[in-house]
PDB file of C-alpha atoms in Angstrom:
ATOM      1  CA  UNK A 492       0.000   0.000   0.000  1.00 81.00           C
ATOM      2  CA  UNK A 493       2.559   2.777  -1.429  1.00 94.00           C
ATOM      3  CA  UNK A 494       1.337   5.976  -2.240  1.00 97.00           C
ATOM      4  CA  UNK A 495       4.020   8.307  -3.802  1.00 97.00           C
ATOM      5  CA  UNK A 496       4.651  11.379  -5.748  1.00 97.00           C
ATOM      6  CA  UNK A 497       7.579  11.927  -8.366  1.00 96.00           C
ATOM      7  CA  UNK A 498       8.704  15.324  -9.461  1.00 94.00           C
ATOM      8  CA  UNK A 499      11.862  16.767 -11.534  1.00 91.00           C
ATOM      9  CA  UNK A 500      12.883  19.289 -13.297  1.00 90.00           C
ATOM     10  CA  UNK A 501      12.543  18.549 -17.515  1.00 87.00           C
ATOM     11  CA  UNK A 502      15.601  16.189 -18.421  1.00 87.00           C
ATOM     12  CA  UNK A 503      16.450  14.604 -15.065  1.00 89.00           C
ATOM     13  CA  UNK A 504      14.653  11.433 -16.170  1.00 89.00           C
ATOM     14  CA  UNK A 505      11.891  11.381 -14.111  1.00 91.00           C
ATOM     15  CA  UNK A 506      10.027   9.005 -16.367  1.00 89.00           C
ATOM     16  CA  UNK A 507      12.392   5.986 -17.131  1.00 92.00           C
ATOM     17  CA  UNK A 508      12.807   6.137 -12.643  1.00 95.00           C
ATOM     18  CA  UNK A 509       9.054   6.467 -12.587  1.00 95.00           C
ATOM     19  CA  UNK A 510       8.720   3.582 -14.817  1.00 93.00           C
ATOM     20  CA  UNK A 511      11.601   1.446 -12.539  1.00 95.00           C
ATOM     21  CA  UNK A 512       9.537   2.565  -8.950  1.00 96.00           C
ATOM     22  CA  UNK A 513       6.114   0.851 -10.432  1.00 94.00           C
ATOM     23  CA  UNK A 514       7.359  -2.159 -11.696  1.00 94.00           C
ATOM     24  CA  UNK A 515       9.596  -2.358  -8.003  1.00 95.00           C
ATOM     25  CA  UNK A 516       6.877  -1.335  -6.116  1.00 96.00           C
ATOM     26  CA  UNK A 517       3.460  -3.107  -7.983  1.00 95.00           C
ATOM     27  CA  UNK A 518       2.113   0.025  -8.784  1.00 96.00           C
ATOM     28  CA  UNK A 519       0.891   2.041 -11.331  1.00 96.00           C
ATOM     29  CA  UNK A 520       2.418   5.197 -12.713  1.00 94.00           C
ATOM     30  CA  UNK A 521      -0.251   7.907 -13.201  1.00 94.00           C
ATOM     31  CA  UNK A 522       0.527  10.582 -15.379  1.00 91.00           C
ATOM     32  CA  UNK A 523      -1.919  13.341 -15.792  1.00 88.00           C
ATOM     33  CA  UNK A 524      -0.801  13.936 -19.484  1.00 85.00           C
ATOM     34  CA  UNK A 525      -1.472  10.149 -19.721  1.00 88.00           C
ATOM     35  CA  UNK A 526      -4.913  10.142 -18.165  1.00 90.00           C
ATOM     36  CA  UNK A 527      -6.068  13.012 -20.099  1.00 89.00           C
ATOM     37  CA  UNK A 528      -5.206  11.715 -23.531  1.00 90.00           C
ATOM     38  CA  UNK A 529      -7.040   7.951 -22.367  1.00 91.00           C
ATOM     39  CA  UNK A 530     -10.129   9.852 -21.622  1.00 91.00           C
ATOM     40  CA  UNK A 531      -9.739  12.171 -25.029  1.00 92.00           C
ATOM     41  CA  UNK A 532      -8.922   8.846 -26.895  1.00 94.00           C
ATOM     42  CA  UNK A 533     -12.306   6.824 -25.699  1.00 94.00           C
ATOM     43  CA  UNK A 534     -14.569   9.827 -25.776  1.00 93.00           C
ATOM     44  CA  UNK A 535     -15.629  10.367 -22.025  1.00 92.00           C
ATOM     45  CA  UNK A 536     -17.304  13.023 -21.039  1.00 92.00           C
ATOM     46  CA  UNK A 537     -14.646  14.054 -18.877  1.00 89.00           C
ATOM     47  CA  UNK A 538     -12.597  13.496 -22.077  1.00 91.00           C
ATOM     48  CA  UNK A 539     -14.912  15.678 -24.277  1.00 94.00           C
ATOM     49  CA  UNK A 540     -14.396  18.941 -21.728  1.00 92.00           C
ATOM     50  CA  UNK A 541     -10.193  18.175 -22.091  1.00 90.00           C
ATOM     51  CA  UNK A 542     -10.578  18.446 -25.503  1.00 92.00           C
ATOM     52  CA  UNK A 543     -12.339  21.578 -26.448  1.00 92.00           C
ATOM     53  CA  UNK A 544     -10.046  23.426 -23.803  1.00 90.00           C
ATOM     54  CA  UNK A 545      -6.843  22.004 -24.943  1.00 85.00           C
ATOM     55  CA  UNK A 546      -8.051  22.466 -28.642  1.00 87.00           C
ATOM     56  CA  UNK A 547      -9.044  26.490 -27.745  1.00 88.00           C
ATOM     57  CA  UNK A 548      -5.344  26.607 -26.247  1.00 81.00           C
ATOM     58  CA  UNK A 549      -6.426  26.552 -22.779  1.00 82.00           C
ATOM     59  CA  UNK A 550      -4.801  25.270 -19.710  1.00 80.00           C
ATOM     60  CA  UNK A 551      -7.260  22.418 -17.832  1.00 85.00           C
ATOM     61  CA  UNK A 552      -8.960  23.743 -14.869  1.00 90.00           C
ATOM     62  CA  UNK A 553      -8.085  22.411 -11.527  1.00 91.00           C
ATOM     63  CA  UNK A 554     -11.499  21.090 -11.414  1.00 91.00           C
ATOM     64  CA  UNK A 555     -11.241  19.046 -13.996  1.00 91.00           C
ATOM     65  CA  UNK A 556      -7.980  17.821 -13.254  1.00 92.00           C
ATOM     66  CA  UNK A 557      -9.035  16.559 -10.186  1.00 95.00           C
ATOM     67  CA  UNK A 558     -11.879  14.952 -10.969  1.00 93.00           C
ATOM     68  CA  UNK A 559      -9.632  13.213 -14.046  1.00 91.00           C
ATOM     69  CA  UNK A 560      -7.494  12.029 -11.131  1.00 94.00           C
ATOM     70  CA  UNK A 561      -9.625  11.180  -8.282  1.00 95.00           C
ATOM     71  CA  UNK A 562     -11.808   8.920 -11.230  1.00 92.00           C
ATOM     72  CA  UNK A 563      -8.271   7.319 -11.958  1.00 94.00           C
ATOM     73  CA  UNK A 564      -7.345   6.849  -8.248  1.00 94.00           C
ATOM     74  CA  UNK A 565     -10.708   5.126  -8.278  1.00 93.00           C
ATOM     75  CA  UNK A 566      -9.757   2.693 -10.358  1.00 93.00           C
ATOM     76  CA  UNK A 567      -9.084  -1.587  -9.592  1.00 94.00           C
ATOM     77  CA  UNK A 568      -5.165  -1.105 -10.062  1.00 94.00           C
ATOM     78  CA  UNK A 569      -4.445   1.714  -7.935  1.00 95.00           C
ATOM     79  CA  UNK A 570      -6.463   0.422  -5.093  1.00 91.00           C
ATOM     80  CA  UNK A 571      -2.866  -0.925  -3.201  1.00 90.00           C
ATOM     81  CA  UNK A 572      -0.765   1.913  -4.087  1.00 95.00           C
ATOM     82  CA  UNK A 573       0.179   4.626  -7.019  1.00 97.00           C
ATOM     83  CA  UNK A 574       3.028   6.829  -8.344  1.00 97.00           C
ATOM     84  CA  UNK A 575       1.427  10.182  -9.298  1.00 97.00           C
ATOM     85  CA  UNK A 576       3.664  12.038 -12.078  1.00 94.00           C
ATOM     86  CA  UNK A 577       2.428  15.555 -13.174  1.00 89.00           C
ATOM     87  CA  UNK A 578      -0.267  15.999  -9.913  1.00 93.00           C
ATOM     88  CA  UNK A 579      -0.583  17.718  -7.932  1.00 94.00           C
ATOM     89  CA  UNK A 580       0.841  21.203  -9.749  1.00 89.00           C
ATOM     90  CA  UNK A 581      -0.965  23.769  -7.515  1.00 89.00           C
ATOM     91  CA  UNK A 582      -1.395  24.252  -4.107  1.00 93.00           C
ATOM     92  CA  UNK A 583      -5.432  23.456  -4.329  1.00 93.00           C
ATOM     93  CA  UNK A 584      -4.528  20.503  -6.113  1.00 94.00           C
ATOM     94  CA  UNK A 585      -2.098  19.413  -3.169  1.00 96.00           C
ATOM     95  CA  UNK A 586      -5.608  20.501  -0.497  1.00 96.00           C
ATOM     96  CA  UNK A 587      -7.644  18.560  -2.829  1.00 96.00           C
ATOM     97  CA  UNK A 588      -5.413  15.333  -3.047  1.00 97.00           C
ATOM     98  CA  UNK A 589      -5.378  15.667   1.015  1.00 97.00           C
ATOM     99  CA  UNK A 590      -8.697  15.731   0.712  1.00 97.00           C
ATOM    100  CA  UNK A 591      -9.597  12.482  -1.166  1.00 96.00           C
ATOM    101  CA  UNK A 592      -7.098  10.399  -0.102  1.00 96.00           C
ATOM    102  CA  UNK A 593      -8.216  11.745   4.052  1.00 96.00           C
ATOM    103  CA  UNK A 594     -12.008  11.094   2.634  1.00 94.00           C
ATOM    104  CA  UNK A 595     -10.493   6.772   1.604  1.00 92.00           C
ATOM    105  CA  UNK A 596      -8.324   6.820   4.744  1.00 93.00           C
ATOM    106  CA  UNK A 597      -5.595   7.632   3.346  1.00 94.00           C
ATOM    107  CA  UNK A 598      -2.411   9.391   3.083  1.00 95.00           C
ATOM    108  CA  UNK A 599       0.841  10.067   1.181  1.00 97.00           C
ATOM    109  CA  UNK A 600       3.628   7.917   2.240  1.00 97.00           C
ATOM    110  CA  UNK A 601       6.677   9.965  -0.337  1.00 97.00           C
ATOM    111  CA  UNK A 602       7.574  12.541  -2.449  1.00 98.00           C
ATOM    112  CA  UNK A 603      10.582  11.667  -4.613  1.00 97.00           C
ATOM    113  CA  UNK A 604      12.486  14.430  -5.767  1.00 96.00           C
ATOM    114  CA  UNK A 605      14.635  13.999  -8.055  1.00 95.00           C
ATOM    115  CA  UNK A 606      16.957  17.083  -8.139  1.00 94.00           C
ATOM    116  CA  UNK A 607      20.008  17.742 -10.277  1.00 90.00           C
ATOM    117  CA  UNK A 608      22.057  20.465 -10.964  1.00 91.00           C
ATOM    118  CA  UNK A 609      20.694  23.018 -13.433  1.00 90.00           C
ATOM    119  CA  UNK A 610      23.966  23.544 -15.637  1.00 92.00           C
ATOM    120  CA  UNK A 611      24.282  19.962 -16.054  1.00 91.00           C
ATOM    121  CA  UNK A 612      20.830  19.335 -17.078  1.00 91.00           C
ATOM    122  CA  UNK A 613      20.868  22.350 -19.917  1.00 91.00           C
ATOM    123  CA  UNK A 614      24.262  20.805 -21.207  1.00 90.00           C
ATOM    124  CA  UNK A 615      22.371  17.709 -21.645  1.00 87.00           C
ATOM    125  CA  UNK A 616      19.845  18.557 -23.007  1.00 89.00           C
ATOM    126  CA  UNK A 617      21.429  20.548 -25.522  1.00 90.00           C
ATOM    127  CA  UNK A 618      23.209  17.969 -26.365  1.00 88.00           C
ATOM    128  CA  UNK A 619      20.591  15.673 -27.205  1.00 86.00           C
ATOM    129  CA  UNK A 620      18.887  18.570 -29.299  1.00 87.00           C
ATOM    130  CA  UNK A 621      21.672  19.095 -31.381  1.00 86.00           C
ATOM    131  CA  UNK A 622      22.161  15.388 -31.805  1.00 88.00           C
ATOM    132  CA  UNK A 623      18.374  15.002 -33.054  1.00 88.00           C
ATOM    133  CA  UNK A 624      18.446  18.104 -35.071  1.00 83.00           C
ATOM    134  CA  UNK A 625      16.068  20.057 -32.793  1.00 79.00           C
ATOM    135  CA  UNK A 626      17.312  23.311 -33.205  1.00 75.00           C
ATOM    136  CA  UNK A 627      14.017  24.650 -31.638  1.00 73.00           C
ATOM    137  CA  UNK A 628      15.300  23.381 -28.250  1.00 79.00           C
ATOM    138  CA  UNK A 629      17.622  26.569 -27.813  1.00 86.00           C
ATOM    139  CA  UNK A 630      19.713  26.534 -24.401  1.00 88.00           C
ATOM    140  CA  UNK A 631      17.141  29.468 -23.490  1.00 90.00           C
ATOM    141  CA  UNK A 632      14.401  27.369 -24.198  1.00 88.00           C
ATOM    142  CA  UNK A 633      15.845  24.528 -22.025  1.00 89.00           C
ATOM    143  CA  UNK A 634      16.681  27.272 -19.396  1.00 91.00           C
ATOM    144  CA  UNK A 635      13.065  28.520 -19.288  1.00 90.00           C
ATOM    145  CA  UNK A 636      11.566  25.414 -19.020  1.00 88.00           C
ATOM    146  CA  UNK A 637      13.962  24.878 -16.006  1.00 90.00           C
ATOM    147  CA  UNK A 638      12.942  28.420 -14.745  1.00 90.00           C
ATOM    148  CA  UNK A 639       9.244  27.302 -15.303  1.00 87.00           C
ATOM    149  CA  UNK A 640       9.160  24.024 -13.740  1.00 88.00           C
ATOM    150  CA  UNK A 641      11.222  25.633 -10.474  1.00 90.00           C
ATOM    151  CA  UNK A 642       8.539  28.535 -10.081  1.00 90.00           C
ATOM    152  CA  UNK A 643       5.600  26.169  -9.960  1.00 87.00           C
ATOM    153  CA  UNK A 644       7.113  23.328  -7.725  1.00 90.00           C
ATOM    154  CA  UNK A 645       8.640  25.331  -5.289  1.00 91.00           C
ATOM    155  CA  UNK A 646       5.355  26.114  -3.236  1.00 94.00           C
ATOM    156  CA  UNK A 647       4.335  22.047  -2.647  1.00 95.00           C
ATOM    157  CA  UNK A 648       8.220  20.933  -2.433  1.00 95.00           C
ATOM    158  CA  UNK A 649       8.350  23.243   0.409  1.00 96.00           C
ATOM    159  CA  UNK A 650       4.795  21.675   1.580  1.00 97.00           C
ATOM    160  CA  UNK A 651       6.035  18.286   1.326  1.00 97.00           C
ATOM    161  CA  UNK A 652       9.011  18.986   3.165  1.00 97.00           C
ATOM    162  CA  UNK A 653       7.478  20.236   5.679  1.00 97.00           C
ATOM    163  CA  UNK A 654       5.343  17.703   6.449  1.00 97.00           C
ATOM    164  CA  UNK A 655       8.234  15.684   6.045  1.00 97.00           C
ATOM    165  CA  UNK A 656       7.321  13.574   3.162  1.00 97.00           C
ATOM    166  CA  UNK A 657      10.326  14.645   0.711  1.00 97.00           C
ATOM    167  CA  UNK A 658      12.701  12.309  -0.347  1.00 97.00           C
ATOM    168  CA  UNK A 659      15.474  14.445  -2.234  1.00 96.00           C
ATOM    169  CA  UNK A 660      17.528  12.339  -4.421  1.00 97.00           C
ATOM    170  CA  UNK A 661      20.398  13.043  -6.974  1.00 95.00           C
ATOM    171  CA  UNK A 662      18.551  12.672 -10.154  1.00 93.00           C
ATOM    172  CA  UNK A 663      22.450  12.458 -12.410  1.00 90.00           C
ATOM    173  CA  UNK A 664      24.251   9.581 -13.449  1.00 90.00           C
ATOM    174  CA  UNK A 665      23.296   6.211 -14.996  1.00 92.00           C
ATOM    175  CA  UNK A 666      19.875   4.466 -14.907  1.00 93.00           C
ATOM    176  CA  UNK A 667      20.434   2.145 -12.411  1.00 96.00           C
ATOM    177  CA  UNK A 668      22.974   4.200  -9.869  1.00 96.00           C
ATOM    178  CA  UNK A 669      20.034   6.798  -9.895  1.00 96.00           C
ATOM    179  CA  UNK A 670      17.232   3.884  -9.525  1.00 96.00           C
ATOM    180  CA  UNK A 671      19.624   2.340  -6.420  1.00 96.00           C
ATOM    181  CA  UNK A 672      19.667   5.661  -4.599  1.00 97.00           C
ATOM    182  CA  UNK A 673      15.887   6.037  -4.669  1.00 97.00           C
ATOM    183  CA  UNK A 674      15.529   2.147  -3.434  1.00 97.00           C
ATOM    184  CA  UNK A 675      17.842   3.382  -1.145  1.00 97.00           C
ATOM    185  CA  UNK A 676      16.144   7.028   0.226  1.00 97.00           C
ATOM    186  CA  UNK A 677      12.475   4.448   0.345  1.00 97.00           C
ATOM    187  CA  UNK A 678      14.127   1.883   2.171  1.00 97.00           C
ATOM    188  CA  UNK A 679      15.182   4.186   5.170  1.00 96.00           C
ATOM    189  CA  UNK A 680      11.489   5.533   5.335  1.00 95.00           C
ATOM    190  CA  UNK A 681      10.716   1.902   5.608  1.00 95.00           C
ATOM    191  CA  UNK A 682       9.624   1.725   2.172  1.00 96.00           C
ATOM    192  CA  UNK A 683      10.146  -1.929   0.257  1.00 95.00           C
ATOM    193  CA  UNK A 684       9.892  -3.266  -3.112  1.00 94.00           C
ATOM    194  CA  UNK A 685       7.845  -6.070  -3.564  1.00 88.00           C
ATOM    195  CA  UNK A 686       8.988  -9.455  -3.219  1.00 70.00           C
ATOM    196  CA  UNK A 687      11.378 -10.727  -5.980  1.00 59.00           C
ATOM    197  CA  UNK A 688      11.484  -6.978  -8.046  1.00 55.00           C
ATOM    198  CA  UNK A 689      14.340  -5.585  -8.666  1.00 53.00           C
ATOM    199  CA  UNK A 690      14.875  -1.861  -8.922  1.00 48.00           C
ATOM    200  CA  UNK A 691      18.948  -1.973 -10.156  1.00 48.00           C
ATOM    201  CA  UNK A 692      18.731  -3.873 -13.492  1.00 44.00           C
ATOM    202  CA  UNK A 693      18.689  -2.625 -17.104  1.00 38.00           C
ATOM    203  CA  UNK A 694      15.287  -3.135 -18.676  1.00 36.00           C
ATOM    204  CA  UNK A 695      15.646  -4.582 -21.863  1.00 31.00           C
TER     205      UNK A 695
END
């Protein structure tokens, strides 16, 4: 019964570790991005409103968002546990989350954050633009993004810390050293992997 948050900044490779944590842990990885294109894809209602916003340019409400989520937190497979990815990303989104999970019995056991310095990240990042031809992905693009992501996360990082439910860990460096130090940071908060997963070996 895991229930975790991962956040970090664009290009610290928050989803290949997200991926690792669910298949170590037996839980699914929600991703709001992912949730809202399922529910655009079969035609929900829900699905419907995310459209005609997204298609005007418009940012989905928090409303919406959260009743996206809390209909995917309702769901068979998340029943024992879930990684959220992209949510919450506002402070009423962080009251709301309390909220439902408080209204189930329920409560947050981690937030991973996967920090890494910003320099670093920009250098490889660049890198992989110029290697892909994406000359759109300017090192001031990359930096803004950075800038961006900072400014929004900032407010619930310093929430979660102060409830004490941050787990900081060095998002650089290979796959699996950065998938052993999260196993790691969980383990001391008492946090396991299921029985037989393994969270240091390359996925083919």
């Amino acid at each position: 019964m895991t229930r975790m948050l991962i956040v970090g900044p664009p290009g610290a490779g928050k989803g290949t570790q997200a991926a690792r944590i669910t298949t170590a842990y037996g839980i699914p990885d929600i991703s709001t991005g992912d949730i809202f294109r399922a529910n655009i894809k079969n035609e929900t209602e829900l699905g419907k409103q995310v459209k005609a916003i997204v298609d005007a340019g418009d940012y989905v409400p928090d409303s919406l968002t959260n009743q996206l989520v809390a209909d995917r937190l309702g769901e068979e497979d998340a029943a024992g546990g879930f990684l959220l990815d992209g949510y919450p990303r506002t402070l009423a989104q962080v009251e709301y989350l309390d909220e439902l999970l408080a209204g189930q019995g329920e409560k947050l056991d981690a937030v991973i954050q996967l920090t890494a310095d910003q320099d670093e990240i920009v250098e490889r990042l660049s890198k992989r633009a110029h290697e892909q031809g994406r000359a759109d992905d300017s090192e001031e693009a990359i930096r803004h993004r950075q800038q961006v992501y900072l400014r929004e996360t900032s407010p619930l990082i310093d929430v979660y810390r102060e409830r004490g439910l941050l787990v900081p860990v060095d998002g650089l460096g290979g796959i699996d050293e950065v998938a052993e130090r999260i196993a790691a940071a969980l383990a001391e908060r008492g946090i396991l992997p299921v029985a037989g997963a393994s969270t240091g070996e390359s996925v083919a």
